[in-house]
PDB file of C-alpha atoms and ligand atoms in Angstrom:
ATOM      1  CA  MET Y   1       0.000   0.000   0.000  1.00  0.00           C
ATOM      2  CA  ASN Y   2       1.329   3.423  -0.915  1.00  0.00           C
ATOM      3  CA  SER Y   3       1.516   6.008   1.802  1.00  0.00           C
ATOM      4  CA  VAL Y   4       0.303   9.545   1.180  1.00  0.00           C
ATOM      5  CA  ILE Y   5       3.922  10.679   1.152  1.00  0.00           C
ATOM      6  CA  PRO Y   6       5.758   8.114  -0.996  1.00  0.00           C
ATOM      7  CA  VAL Y   7       9.169   9.143   0.269  1.00  0.00           C
ATOM      8  CA  LEU Y   8       8.131   7.967   3.752  1.00  0.00           C
ATOM      9  CA  ASP Y   9       7.211   4.539   2.403  1.00  0.00           C
ATOM     10  CA  PRO Y  10      10.573   3.179   1.231  1.00  0.00           C
ATOM     11  CA  ALA Y  11      10.597   0.008  -0.843  1.00  0.00           C
ATOM     12  CA  SER Y  12      14.309  -0.693  -1.244  1.00  0.00           C
ATOM     13  CA  PRO Y  13      17.318  -0.954   1.093  1.00  0.00           C
ATOM     14  CA  GLN Y  14      18.703   2.328  -0.309  1.00  0.00           C
ATOM     15  CA  ALA Y  15      15.436   4.202   0.212  1.00  0.00           C
ATOM     16  CA  GLU Y  16      15.118   2.661   3.680  1.00  0.00           C
ATOM     17  CA  ALA Y  17      18.582   3.932   4.585  1.00  0.00           C
ATOM     18  CA  ILE Y  18      17.637   7.442   3.410  1.00  0.00           C
ATOM     19  CA  ASN Y  19      14.358   7.268   5.315  1.00  0.00           C
ATOM     20  CA  ASN Y  20      16.151   6.158   8.500  1.00  0.00           C
ATOM     21  CA  LEU Y  21      18.569   9.063   8.285  1.00  0.00           C
ATOM     22  CA  PHE Y  22      15.701  11.483   7.690  1.00  0.00           C
ATOM     23  CA  LEU Y  23      13.719  10.173  10.667  1.00  0.00           C
ATOM     24  CA  GLN Y  24      16.742  10.283  12.996  1.00  0.00           C
ATOM     25  CA  VAL Y  25      17.586  13.865  12.006  1.00  0.00           C
ATOM     26  CA  LEU Y  26      13.914  14.783  12.389  1.00  0.00           C
ATOM     27  CA  LEU Y  27      13.818  13.222  15.854  1.00  0.00           C
ATOM     28  CA  ILE Y  28      16.988  15.003  17.028  1.00  0.00           C
ATOM     29  CA  SER Y  29      15.703  18.310  15.636  1.00  0.00           C
ATOM     30  CA  ALA Y  30      12.317  17.794  17.289  1.00  0.00           C
ATOM     31  CA  ILE Y  31      13.928  17.119  20.684  1.00  0.00           C
ATOM     32  CA  ILE Y  32      16.144  20.217  20.418  1.00  0.00           C
ATOM     33  CA  PHE Y  33      13.162  22.294  19.309  1.00  0.00           C
ATOM     34  CA  ALA Y  34      11.101  21.025  22.242  1.00  0.00           C
ATOM     35  CA  ILE Y  35      13.891  21.836  24.743  1.00  0.00           C
ATOM     36  CA  VAL Y  36      14.507  25.340  23.369  1.00  0.00           C
ATOM     37  CA  ALA Y  37      10.812  26.158  23.009  1.00  0.00           C
ATOM     38  CA  GLY Y  38      10.133  24.728  26.478  1.00  0.00           C
ATOM     39  CA  LEU Y  39      12.857  26.850  28.094  1.00  0.00           C
ATOM     40  CA  ILE Y  40      11.568  29.961  26.363  1.00  0.00           C
ATOM     41  CA  LEU Y  41       8.024  29.264  27.572  1.00  0.00           C
ATOM     42  CA  ILE Y  42       9.251  28.665  31.137  1.00  0.00           C
ATOM     43  CA  ALA Y  43      11.249  31.905  31.039  1.00  0.00           C
ATOM     44  CA  ILE Y  44       8.251  33.844  29.753  1.00  0.00           C
ATOM     45  CA  SER Y  45       5.882  32.507  32.377  1.00  0.00           C
ATOM     46  CA  ARG Y  46       8.379  33.017  35.213  1.00  0.00           C
ATOM     47  CA  GLY Y  47       9.344  36.475  34.030  1.00  0.00           C
ATOM     48  CA  ARG Y  48       5.692  37.501  33.979  1.00  0.00           C
ATOM     49  CA  ARG Y  49       5.023  36.255  37.483  1.00  0.00           C
ATOM     50  CA  LYS Y  50       8.009  37.999  39.126  1.00  0.00           C
ATOM     51  CA  GLU Y  51       8.168  41.705  39.451  1.00  0.00           C
ATOM     52  CA  THR Y  52      11.892  41.824  40.145  1.00  0.00           C
ATOM     53  CA  LEU Y  53      14.636  40.653  37.774  1.00  0.00           C
ATOM     54  CA  PRO Y  54      15.573  36.993  38.207  1.00  0.00           C
ATOM     55  CA  GLU Y  55      18.917  36.120  39.723  1.00  0.00           C
ATOM     56  CA  GLN Y  56      21.738  36.648  37.200  1.00  0.00           C
ATOM     57  CA  ASN Y  57      24.425  34.005  36.655  1.00  0.00           C
ATOM     58  CA  PHE Y  58      27.797  34.701  35.075  1.00  0.00           C
ATOM     59  CA  GLY Y  59      29.741  31.668  33.910  1.00  0.00           C
ATOM     60  CA  SER Y  60      28.711  28.143  34.746  1.00  0.00           C
ATOM     61  CA  GLU Y  61      31.095  25.292  34.108  1.00  0.00           C
ATOM     62  CA  LYS Y  62      28.309  22.743  34.142  1.00  0.00           C
ATOM     63  CA  SER Y  63      26.318  24.621  31.485  1.00  0.00           C
ATOM     64  CA  GLU Y  64      29.436  25.216  29.373  1.00  0.00           C
ATOM     65  CA  VAL Y  65      30.299  21.499  29.348  1.00  0.00           C
ATOM     66  CA  PHE Y  66      26.699  20.616  28.564  1.00  0.00           C
ATOM     67  CA  TRP Y  67      26.451  23.117  25.678  1.00  0.00           C
ATOM     68  CA  MET Y  68      29.747  21.910  24.185  1.00  0.00           C
ATOM     69  CA  LEU Y  69      29.459  18.161  24.650  1.00  0.00           C
ATOM     70  CA  GLY Y  70      25.815  17.913  23.613  1.00  0.00           C
ATOM     71  CA  PRO Y  71      26.258  19.331  20.093  1.00  0.00           C
ATOM     72  CA  VAL Y  72      29.587  17.502  19.613  1.00  0.00           C
ATOM     73  CA  ILE Y  73      27.948  14.160  20.354  1.00  0.00           C
ATOM     74  CA  ILE Y  74      25.010  14.996  18.076  1.00  0.00           C
ATOM     75  CA  VAL Y  75      27.311  16.071  15.224  1.00  0.00           C
ATOM     76  CA  ILE Y  76      29.464  12.925  15.559  1.00  0.00           C
ATOM     77  CA  TRP Y  77      26.327  10.821  15.509  1.00  0.00           C
ATOM     78  CA  LEU Y  78      25.025  12.611  12.392  1.00  0.00           C
ATOM     79  CA  VAL Y  79      28.398  12.240  10.625  1.00  0.00           C
ATOM     80  CA  ALA Y  80      28.487   8.527  11.428  1.00  0.00           C
ATOM     81  CA  ILE Y  81      24.999   7.733  10.150  1.00  0.00           C
ATOM     82  CA  SER Y  82      25.474   9.990   7.095  1.00  0.00           C
ATOM     83  CA  ALA Y  83      28.791   8.342   6.216  1.00  0.00           C
ATOM     84  CA  ASN Y  84      27.203   4.933   6.568  1.00  0.00           C
ATOM     85  CA  LEU Y  85      24.398   6.049   4.264  1.00  0.00           C
ATOM     86  CA  VAL Y  86      26.776   7.463   1.653  1.00  0.00           C
ATOM     87  CA  ILE Y  87      28.725   4.185   1.637  1.00  0.00           C
ATOM     88  CA  THR Y  88      25.499   2.190   1.255  1.00  0.00           C
ATOM     89  CA  LEU Y  89      24.300   4.354  -1.630  1.00  0.00           C
ATOM     90  CA  ASN Y  90      27.574   4.874  -3.455  1.00  0.00           C
ATOM     91  CA  ALA Y  91      28.912   1.324  -3.479  1.00  0.00           C
ATOM     92  CA  ILE Y  92      28.613   1.326  -7.237  1.00  0.00           C
ATOM     93  CA  PRO Y  93      31.390   0.174  -9.544  1.00  0.00           C
ATOM     94  CA  GLN Y  94      31.894   3.157 -11.848  1.00  0.00           C
ATOM     95  CA  ALA Y  95      33.974   1.289 -14.385  1.00  0.00           C
ATOM     96  CA  ASP Y  96      36.179  -1.720 -15.022  1.00  0.00           C
ATOM     97  CA  PRO Y  97      39.716  -1.763 -13.608  1.00  0.00           C
ATOM     98  CA  ASP Y  98      41.007  -0.759 -17.059  1.00  0.00           C
ATOM     99  CA  GLY Y  99      38.929   2.361 -16.753  1.00  0.00           C
ATOM    100  CA  LYS Y 100      36.444   1.469 -19.472  1.00  0.00           C
ATOM    101  CA  THR Y 101      32.864   0.841 -18.523  1.00  0.00           C
ATOM    102  CA  ASP Y 102      31.821  -2.678 -19.391  1.00  0.00           C
ATOM    103  CA  ILE Y 103      28.482  -2.601 -21.128  1.00  0.00           C
ATOM    104  CA  ASN Y 104      27.735  -6.084 -19.752  1.00  0.00           C
ATOM    105  CA  ASP Y 105      27.738  -4.718 -16.241  1.00  0.00           C
ATOM    106  CA  ILE Y 106      24.972  -2.276 -17.014  1.00  0.00           C
ATOM    107  CA  ASP Y 107      21.436  -3.538 -16.561  1.00  0.00           C
ATOM    108  CA  LEU Y 108      19.668  -0.395 -17.602  1.00  0.00           C
ATOM    109  CA  ILE Y 109      20.541   2.751 -19.527  1.00  0.00           C
ATOM    110  CA  VAL Y 110      18.329   5.710 -18.745  1.00  0.00           C
ATOM    111  CA  THR Y 111      18.597   8.816 -20.915  1.00  0.00           C
ATOM    112  CA  GLY Y 112      16.765  11.996 -20.065  1.00  0.00           C
ATOM    113  CA  HIS Y 113      15.232  13.989 -22.927  1.00  0.00           C
ATOM    114  CA  GLN Y 114      13.134  17.135 -22.894  1.00  0.00           C
ATOM    115  CA  TRP Y 115      10.648  15.820 -21.645  1.00  0.00           C
ATOM    116  CA  TRP Y 116      10.641  12.076 -21.431  1.00  0.00           C
ATOM    117  CA  TRP Y 117      12.873   9.184 -20.438  1.00  0.00           C
ATOM    118  CA  GLU Y 118      14.464   6.727 -22.822  1.00  0.00           C
ATOM    119  CA  ILE Y 119      14.874   3.292 -21.226  1.00  0.00           C
ATOM    120  CA  GLN Y 120      17.250   0.683 -22.653  1.00  0.00           C
ATOM    121  CA  TYR Y 121      18.067  -2.813 -21.431  1.00  0.00           C
ATOM    122  CA  PRO Y 122      21.451  -3.385 -23.093  1.00  0.00           C
ATOM    123  CA  LYS Y 123      21.571  -7.093 -22.237  1.00  0.00           C
ATOM    124  CA  SER Y 124      18.289  -7.929 -23.944  1.00  0.00           C
ATOM    125  CA  GLY Y 125      18.169  -5.091 -26.464  1.00  0.00           C
ATOM    126  CA  ILE Y 126      14.811  -3.818 -25.214  1.00  0.00           C
ATOM    127  CA  ILE Y 127      14.132  -0.123 -25.714  1.00  0.00           C
ATOM    128  CA  THR Y 128      11.134   1.638 -24.286  1.00  0.00           C
ATOM    129  CA  ALA Y 129      10.106   4.979 -22.802  1.00  0.00           C
ATOM    130  CA  ASN Y 130       8.942   6.232 -19.410  1.00  0.00           C
ATOM    131  CA  GLU Y 131       8.402   2.699 -18.064  1.00  0.00           C
ATOM    132  CA  ILE Y 132      10.915   0.531 -16.250  1.00  0.00           C
ATOM    133  CA  TYR Y 133      10.296  -3.095 -15.361  1.00  0.00           C
ATOM    134  CA  ILE Y 134      12.436  -4.728 -12.698  1.00  0.00           C
ATOM    135  CA  PRO Y 135      12.048  -7.898 -10.682  1.00  0.00           C
ATOM    136  CA  ALA Y 136      10.804  -7.248  -7.124  1.00  0.00           C
ATOM    137  CA  ASP Y 137      13.682  -8.871  -5.298  1.00  0.00           C
ATOM    138  CA  LYS Y 138      15.590  -7.362  -2.391  1.00  0.00           C
ATOM    139  CA  ASN Y 139      18.703  -9.270  -3.460  1.00  0.00           C
ATOM    140  CA  LYS Y 140      18.701  -8.196  -7.099  1.00  0.00           C
ATOM    141  CA  LYS Y 141      20.185  -4.816  -7.821  1.00  0.00           C
ATOM    142  CA  PHE Y 142      19.920  -3.183 -11.230  1.00  0.00           C
ATOM    143  CA  ARG Y 143      22.977  -1.159 -12.130  1.00  0.00           C
ATOM    144  CA  VAL Y 144      21.603   1.859 -13.945  1.00  0.00           C
ATOM    145  CA  GLN Y 145      23.581   4.224 -16.133  1.00  0.00           C
ATOM    146  CA  VAL Y 146      21.971   7.652 -16.201  1.00  0.00           C
ATOM    147  CA  SER Y 147      22.719  10.295 -18.809  1.00  0.00           C
ATOM    148  CA  SER Y 148      21.031  13.043 -20.781  1.00  0.00           C
ATOM    149  CA  ALA Y 149      20.575  13.848 -24.444  1.00  0.00           C
ATOM    150  CA  ASP Y 150      20.085  17.585 -23.972  1.00  0.00           C
ATOM    151  CA  VAL Y 151      19.991  19.479 -20.666  1.00  0.00           C
ATOM    152  CA  ILE Y 152      20.476  18.414 -17.057  1.00  0.00           C
ATOM    153  CA  HIS Y 153      17.662  16.276 -15.693  1.00  0.00           C
ATOM    154  CA  CYS Y 154      17.473  14.340 -12.452  1.00  0.00           C
ATOM    155  CA  PHE Y 155      16.329  10.743 -12.132  1.00  0.00           C
ATOM    156  CA  TRP Y 156      14.397  10.085  -8.946  1.00  0.00           C
ATOM    157  CA  VAL Y 157      12.126   7.317  -7.697  1.00  0.00           C
ATOM    158  CA  PRO Y 158      11.383   8.448  -4.118  1.00  0.00           C
ATOM    159  CA  GLN Y 159      10.409   4.999  -2.826  1.00  0.00           C
ATOM    160  CA  LEU Y 160      13.364   3.194  -4.388  1.00  0.00           C
ATOM    161  CA  SER Y 161      16.515   5.270  -4.530  1.00  0.00           C
ATOM    162  CA  ARG Y 162      18.359   8.468  -4.087  1.00  0.00           C
ATOM    163  CA  LYS Y 163      18.346  11.089  -6.803  1.00  0.00           C
ATOM    164  CA  ILE Y 164      20.951  11.061  -9.525  1.00  0.00           C
ATOM    165  CA  ASP Y 165      21.549  13.826 -12.063  1.00  0.00           C
ATOM    166  CA  ALA Y 166      21.264  13.026 -15.756  1.00  0.00           C
ATOM    167  CA  ILE Y 167      24.009  15.125 -17.298  1.00  0.00           C
ATOM    168  CA  PRO Y 168      24.769  15.455 -21.029  1.00  0.00           C
ATOM    169  CA  GLY Y 169      28.167  13.986 -21.948  1.00  0.00           C
ATOM    170  CA  ARG Y 170      28.555  12.183 -18.652  1.00  0.00           C
ATOM    171  CA  GLU Y 171      27.426   8.843 -17.268  1.00  0.00           C
ATOM    172  CA  ASN Y 172      26.281   8.554 -13.685  1.00  0.00           C
ATOM    173  CA  TYR Y 173      25.442   5.291 -11.979  1.00  0.00           C
ATOM    174  CA  ILE Y 174      22.841   4.299  -9.455  1.00  0.00           C
ATOM    175  CA  TRP Y 175      21.363   1.126  -8.017  1.00  0.00           C
ATOM    176  CA  LEU Y 176      17.725   0.438  -8.652  1.00  0.00           C
ATOM    177  CA  GLN Y 177      16.008  -2.304  -6.718  1.00  0.00           C
ATOM    178  CA  ALA Y 178      12.667  -2.983  -5.081  1.00  0.00           C
ATOM    179  CA  SER Y 179      12.043  -5.162  -2.046  1.00  0.00           C
ATOM    180  CA  LYS Y 180       8.353  -5.595  -2.784  1.00  0.00           C
ATOM    181  CA  PRO Y 181       6.172  -5.641  -5.884  1.00  0.00           C
ATOM    182  CA  GLY Y 182       4.423  -2.444  -6.853  1.00  0.00           C
ATOM    183  CA  SER Y 183       4.351   0.489  -9.216  1.00  0.00           C
ATOM    184  CA  TYR Y 184       6.605   3.297  -8.141  1.00  0.00           C
ATOM    185  CA  GLN Y 185       6.278   6.860  -9.391  1.00  0.00           C
ATOM    186  CA  GLY Y 186       9.449   8.424 -10.732  1.00  0.00           C
ATOM    187  CA  ARG Y 187      10.002  12.074 -11.485  1.00  0.00           C
ATOM    188  CA  CYS Y 188      12.503  14.457 -12.976  1.00  0.00           C
ATOM    189  CA  SER Y 189      13.711  16.537 -10.059  1.00  0.00           C
ATOM    190  CA  GLU Y 190      15.929  19.080 -11.765  1.00  0.00           C
ATOM    191  CA  TYR Y 191      14.221  21.987 -13.485  1.00  0.00           C
ATOM    192  CA  CYS Y 192      14.758  21.350 -17.196  1.00  0.00           C
ATOM    193  CA  GLY Y 193      12.333  23.583 -19.060  1.00  0.00           C
ATOM    194  CA  ALA Y 194       8.660  24.226 -19.625  1.00  0.00           C
ATOM    195  CA  GLN Y 195       7.461  20.628 -19.216  1.00  0.00           C
ATOM    196  CA  HIS Y 196       9.742  19.635 -16.342  1.00  0.00           C
ATOM    197  CA  ALA Y 197       6.653  18.778 -14.307  1.00  0.00           C
ATOM    198  CA  TRP Y 198       5.545  16.335 -17.012  1.00  0.00           C
ATOM    199  CA  MET Y 199       8.648  14.234 -17.185  1.00  0.00           C
ATOM    200  CA  ASN Y 200       7.301  11.373 -15.144  1.00  0.00           C
ATOM    201  CA  PHE Y 201       7.966   7.689 -15.360  1.00  0.00           C
ATOM    202  CA  LYS Y 202       6.981   4.548 -13.494  1.00  0.00           C
ATOM    203  CA  VAL Y 203       8.991   1.657 -12.182  1.00  0.00           C
ATOM    204  CA  TYR Y 204       7.024  -1.597 -12.171  1.00  0.00           C
ATOM    205  CA  ALA Y 205       8.491  -4.125  -9.761  1.00  0.00           C
ATOM    206  CA  VAL Y 206       7.090  -7.529 -10.657  1.00  0.00           C
ATOM    207  CA  SER Y 207       7.762 -11.154  -9.764  1.00  0.00           C
ATOM    208  CA  ASP Y 208      10.701 -12.924 -11.418  1.00  0.00           C
ATOM    209  CA  THR Y 209       8.326 -14.924 -13.606  1.00  0.00           C
ATOM    210  CA  GLU Y 210       6.414 -11.843 -14.685  1.00  0.00           C
ATOM    211  CA  PHE Y 211       9.673 -10.062 -15.407  1.00  0.00           C
ATOM    212  CA  ASP Y 212      10.928 -12.923 -17.589  1.00  0.00           C
ATOM    213  CA  GLN Y 213       7.582 -12.977 -19.384  1.00  0.00           C
ATOM    214  CA  TRP Y 214       7.801  -9.248 -19.950  1.00  0.00           C
ATOM    215  CA  VAL Y 215      11.313  -9.525 -21.383  1.00  0.00           C
ATOM    216  CA  ALA Y 216      10.307 -12.441 -23.607  1.00  0.00           C
ATOM    217  CA  SER Y 217       7.192 -10.706 -24.913  1.00  0.00           C
ATOM    218  CA  GLU Y 218       9.035  -7.438 -25.540  1.00  0.00           C
ATOM    219  CA  GLN Y 219      11.536  -9.347 -27.646  1.00  0.00           C
ATOM    220  CA  LEU Y 220       9.033 -11.675 -29.319  1.00  0.00           C
ATOM    221  CA  ALA Y 221       6.575  -9.088 -30.435  1.00  0.00           C
ATOM    222  CA  THR Y 222       9.198  -7.316 -32.493  1.00  0.00           C
ATOM    223  CA  LYS Y 223       9.755 -10.395 -34.600  1.00  0.00           C
ATOM    224  CA  LYS Y 224       6.164 -11.325 -35.376  1.00  0.00           C
ATOM    225  CA  PRO Y 225       4.785  -9.781 -38.574  1.00  0.00           C
ATOM    226  CA  LYS Y 226       1.255  -8.637 -37.904  1.00  0.00           C
ATOM    227  CA  LEU Y 227      -1.828  -8.832 -40.043  1.00  0.00           C
ATOM    228  CA  LEU Y 228      -3.247  -5.350 -40.161  1.00  0.00           C
ATOM    229  CA  SER Y 229      -6.856  -4.287 -40.621  1.00  0.00           C
ATOM    230  CA  PRO Y 230      -7.467  -2.043 -43.660  1.00  0.00           C
ATOM    231  CA  LEU Y 231      -7.685   0.993 -41.344  1.00  0.00           C
ATOM    232  CA  ALA Y 232      -4.422   0.108 -39.555  1.00  0.00           C
ATOM    233  CA  SER Y 233      -2.807  -0.648 -42.862  1.00  0.00           C
ATOM    234  CA  ALA Y 234      -3.755   2.807 -44.126  1.00  0.00           C
ATOM    235  CA  GLY Y 235      -2.356   4.230 -40.884  1.00  0.00           C
ATOM    236  CA  LYS Y 236       0.913   2.424 -41.408  1.00  0.00           C
ATOM    237  CA  GLN Y 237       1.178   3.769 -44.919  1.00  0.00           C
ATOM    238  CA  PHE Y 238       0.442   7.273 -43.688  1.00  0.00           C
ATOM    239  CA  PHE Y 239       2.990   6.921 -40.844  1.00  0.00           C
ATOM    240  CA  PHE Y 240       5.794   6.089 -43.275  1.00  0.00           C
ATOM    241  CA  ASN Y 241       4.768   8.651 -45.888  1.00  0.00           C
ATOM    242  CA  ALA Y 242       4.562  11.400 -43.284  1.00  0.00           C
ATOM    243  CA  THR Y 243       7.480  12.675 -41.215  1.00  0.00           C
ATOM    244  CA  CYS Y 244       6.888  10.262 -38.294  1.00  0.00           C
ATOM    245  CA  PRO Y 245       9.949   8.042 -39.065  1.00  0.00           C
ATOM    246  CA  GLN Y 246      12.212  11.094 -38.891  1.00  0.00           C
ATOM    247  CA  CYS Y 247      11.761  11.132 -35.110  1.00  0.00           C
ATOM    248  CA  HIS Y 248      10.597   7.669 -34.044  1.00  0.00           C
ATOM    249  CA  THR Y 249      11.789   4.081 -34.194  1.00  0.00           C
ATOM    250  CA  ILE Y 250       9.607   1.044 -34.787  1.00  0.00           C
ATOM    251  CA  TYR Y 251      11.767  -2.045 -34.621  1.00  0.00           C
ATOM    252  CA  GLY Y 252      11.846  -4.052 -37.843  1.00  0.00           C
ATOM    253  CA  THR Y 253      10.720  -1.122 -40.009  1.00  0.00           C
ATOM    254  CA  PRO Y 254      12.587   1.692 -41.770  1.00  0.00           C
ATOM    255  CA  ALA Y 255      11.681   3.981 -38.832  1.00  0.00           C
ATOM    256  CA  LYS Y 256      14.965   4.236 -36.948  1.00  0.00           C
ATOM    257  CA  ALA Y 257      15.199   7.776 -35.608  1.00  0.00           C
ATOM    258  CA  THR Y 258      15.756   8.422 -31.917  1.00  0.00           C
ATOM    259  CA  ILE Y 259      14.588  11.994 -31.417  1.00  0.00           C
ATOM    260  CA  GLY Y 260      11.231  10.917 -29.978  1.00  0.00           C
ATOM    261  CA  PRO Y 261      10.309   7.830 -27.955  1.00  0.00           C
ATOM    262  CA  ASP Y 262      10.726   4.368 -29.514  1.00  0.00           C
ATOM    263  CA  LEU Y 263       7.261   3.232 -30.586  1.00  0.00           C
ATOM    264  CA  THR Y 264       7.980  -0.484 -31.061  1.00  0.00           C
ATOM    265  CA  HIS Y 265       5.680  -1.445 -28.168  1.00  0.00           C
ATOM    266  CA  PHE Y 266       3.791   1.790 -27.887  1.00  0.00           C
ATOM    267  CA  ALA Y 267       0.361   0.182 -27.383  1.00  0.00           C
ATOM    268  CA  ARG Y 268       1.543  -1.681 -24.278  1.00  0.00           C
ATOM    269  CA  ARG Y 269       2.551   1.440 -22.433  1.00  0.00           C
ATOM    270  CA  LYS Y 270       0.235   2.802 -19.804  1.00  0.00           C
ATOM    271  CA  GLU Y 271       0.737   6.521 -20.347  1.00  0.00           C
ATOM    272  CA  ILE Y 272       1.325   9.019 -23.128  1.00  0.00           C
ATOM    273  CA  GLY Y 273       3.613  12.051 -23.009  1.00  0.00           C
ATOM    274  CA  ALA Y 274       5.580  10.957 -19.915  1.00  0.00           C
ATOM    275  CA  GLY Y 275       2.508  10.809 -17.703  1.00  0.00           C
ATOM    276  CA  VAL Y 276       0.364  13.556 -19.252  1.00  0.00           C
ATOM    277  CA  ILE Y 277      -2.561  11.209 -20.069  1.00  0.00           C
ATOM    278  CA  ASP Y 278      -3.368   7.500 -19.903  1.00  0.00           C
ATOM    279  CA  ASN Y 279      -2.657   5.542 -23.034  1.00  0.00           C
ATOM    280  CA  SER Y 280      -6.042   4.771 -24.581  1.00  0.00           C
ATOM    281  CA  PRO Y 281      -7.149   5.022 -28.231  1.00  0.00           C
ATOM    282  CA  GLU Y 282      -9.272   8.083 -27.385  1.00  0.00           C
ATOM    283  CA  ASN Y 283      -6.391   9.838 -25.628  1.00  0.00           C
ATOM    284  CA  LEU Y 284      -3.975   8.893 -28.388  1.00  0.00           C
ATOM    285  CA  ALA Y 285      -6.329  10.567 -30.876  1.00  0.00           C
ATOM    286  CA  LEU Y 286      -6.315  13.691 -28.670  1.00  0.00           C
ATOM    287  CA  TRP Y 287      -2.521  13.611 -28.547  1.00  0.00           C
ATOM    288  CA  LEU Y 288      -2.192  13.259 -32.331  1.00  0.00           C
ATOM    289  CA  LYS Y 289      -4.783  15.992 -32.889  1.00  0.00           C
ATOM    290  CA  ASP Y 290      -2.617  18.519 -31.059  1.00  0.00           C
ATOM    291  CA  PRO Y 291       0.282  17.407 -28.857  1.00  0.00           C
ATOM    292  CA  GLN Y 292       1.044  21.050 -28.084  1.00  0.00           C
ATOM    293  CA  ALA Y 293      -2.348  21.481 -26.429  1.00  0.00           C
ATOM    294  CA  LEU Y 294      -1.590  18.612 -24.020  1.00  0.00           C
ATOM    295  CA  LYS Y 295       2.096  19.291 -23.530  1.00  0.00           C
ATOM    296  CA  PRO Y 296       3.004  22.815 -24.675  1.00  0.00           C
ATOM    297  CA  GLY Y 297       6.573  23.085 -25.899  1.00  0.00           C
ATOM    298  CA  CYS Y 298       7.128  19.360 -26.437  1.00  0.00           C
ATOM    299  CA  LYS Y 299       9.149  18.359 -29.484  1.00  0.00           C
ATOM    300  CA  MET Y 300       6.180  16.831 -31.303  1.00  0.00           C
ATOM    301  CA  PRO Y 301       4.592  19.536 -33.461  1.00  0.00           C
ATOM    302  CA  ASP Y 302       0.927  19.969 -34.222  1.00  0.00           C
ATOM    303  CA  PHE Y 303       0.764  18.415 -37.695  1.00  0.00           C
ATOM    304  CA  LYS Y 304      -2.845  19.541 -38.257  1.00  0.00           C
ATOM    305  CA  LEU Y 305      -3.778  15.964 -39.088  1.00  0.00           C
ATOM    306  CA  SER Y 306      -7.231  15.318 -40.494  1.00  0.00           C
ATOM    307  CA  ASP Y 307      -9.651  13.267 -38.393  1.00  0.00           C
ATOM    308  CA  GLU Y 308      -9.418  10.492 -40.986  1.00  0.00           C
ATOM    309  CA  HIS Y 309      -5.637  10.318 -40.745  1.00  0.00           C
ATOM    310  CA  ILE Y 310      -5.805  10.376 -36.949  1.00  0.00           C
ATOM    311  CA  LYS Y 311      -8.218   7.421 -37.010  1.00  0.00           C
ATOM    312  CA  GLN Y 312      -5.854   5.516 -39.279  1.00  0.00           C
ATOM    313  CA  LEU Y 313      -2.777   6.332 -37.187  1.00  0.00           C
ATOM    314  CA  VAL Y 314      -4.527   5.324 -33.961  1.00  0.00           C
ATOM    315  CA  ALA Y 315      -5.515   2.011 -35.571  1.00  0.00           C
ATOM    316  CA  TYR Y 316      -1.917   1.386 -36.627  1.00  0.00           C
ATOM    317  CA  LEU Y 317      -0.249   2.494 -33.388  1.00  0.00           C
ATOM    318  CA  GLU Y 318      -2.652   0.324 -31.384  1.00  0.00           C
ATOM    319  CA  THR Y 319      -1.198  -2.729 -33.164  1.00  0.00           C
ATOM    320  CA  LEU Y 320       2.275  -1.990 -31.774  1.00  0.00           C
ATOM    321  CA  LYS Y 321       2.036  -4.337 -28.809  1.00  0.00           C
TER     322      LYS Y 321
HETATM  323 CU1  LIG B   1      13.844  16.824 -16.868  1.00  0.00          CU
HETATM  324 CU2  LIG B   1      13.188  18.305 -15.153  1.00  0.00          CU
END
């Protein structure tokens, strides 16, 4: 069950470690606040009752020792738990001993784009967008390489991991793992332009079997030629005659561009436009009618498509399962 504040409902060892640190700091701060506020209240009430000035003290060894030792102990404690946390989170092999990153060690490549996420599984060749599938297994860590194709973004799944910046020309690494099954909301948490707020993604943590099935079906579907209805067939023809292939990839077709999201399995995705609307035929028609109305500033222009062409395109894109 998801809590109202996802960040307080950690679902991975890394997120748990962050949550523990947060709660301990909160507790220490709350105690200090209570002591200070309490003393002030006592002073106010006493000062109001007495007409004369209270007795004045100058220099107290006991108080001095207390004021010095207290904060020192607290700071040492905070340093210790923070250092432990940093070690837990950063125990990530950056590269091979020869200094070159081994592609085989990377489970997932995440690339930030304005304003969506490209998701690649280099070991199985799967490419998708805004959706990440991982097995829900507290012993299986996914080593994720995070980068950007344009400006600085920040990859963050509050319930699963710390944040990591997606920086153009640089690869950062992070562990992604989930201790329990669920769907976890991810967000871009670095302001990256007009649609920064709509650069969402979801991590689906599923059972090992479901994960294997997902991988198999993602790979299988690309190899099966499909029989298209006349409407879908017309949509396919329109897709390849129009400018669509100049931005999108559909595996096994001449569409091989990578400016926009890979559409190979578009119909299986749950959302359109990095979380702007649910993926349904009706919403897809709305998106094609005018993407700029739903996500102003996004890279997909308003092509002023006719209703007929939209119907055809929807029919074709819905076959991409
Ligand atoms: Cu990407 Cu904010």
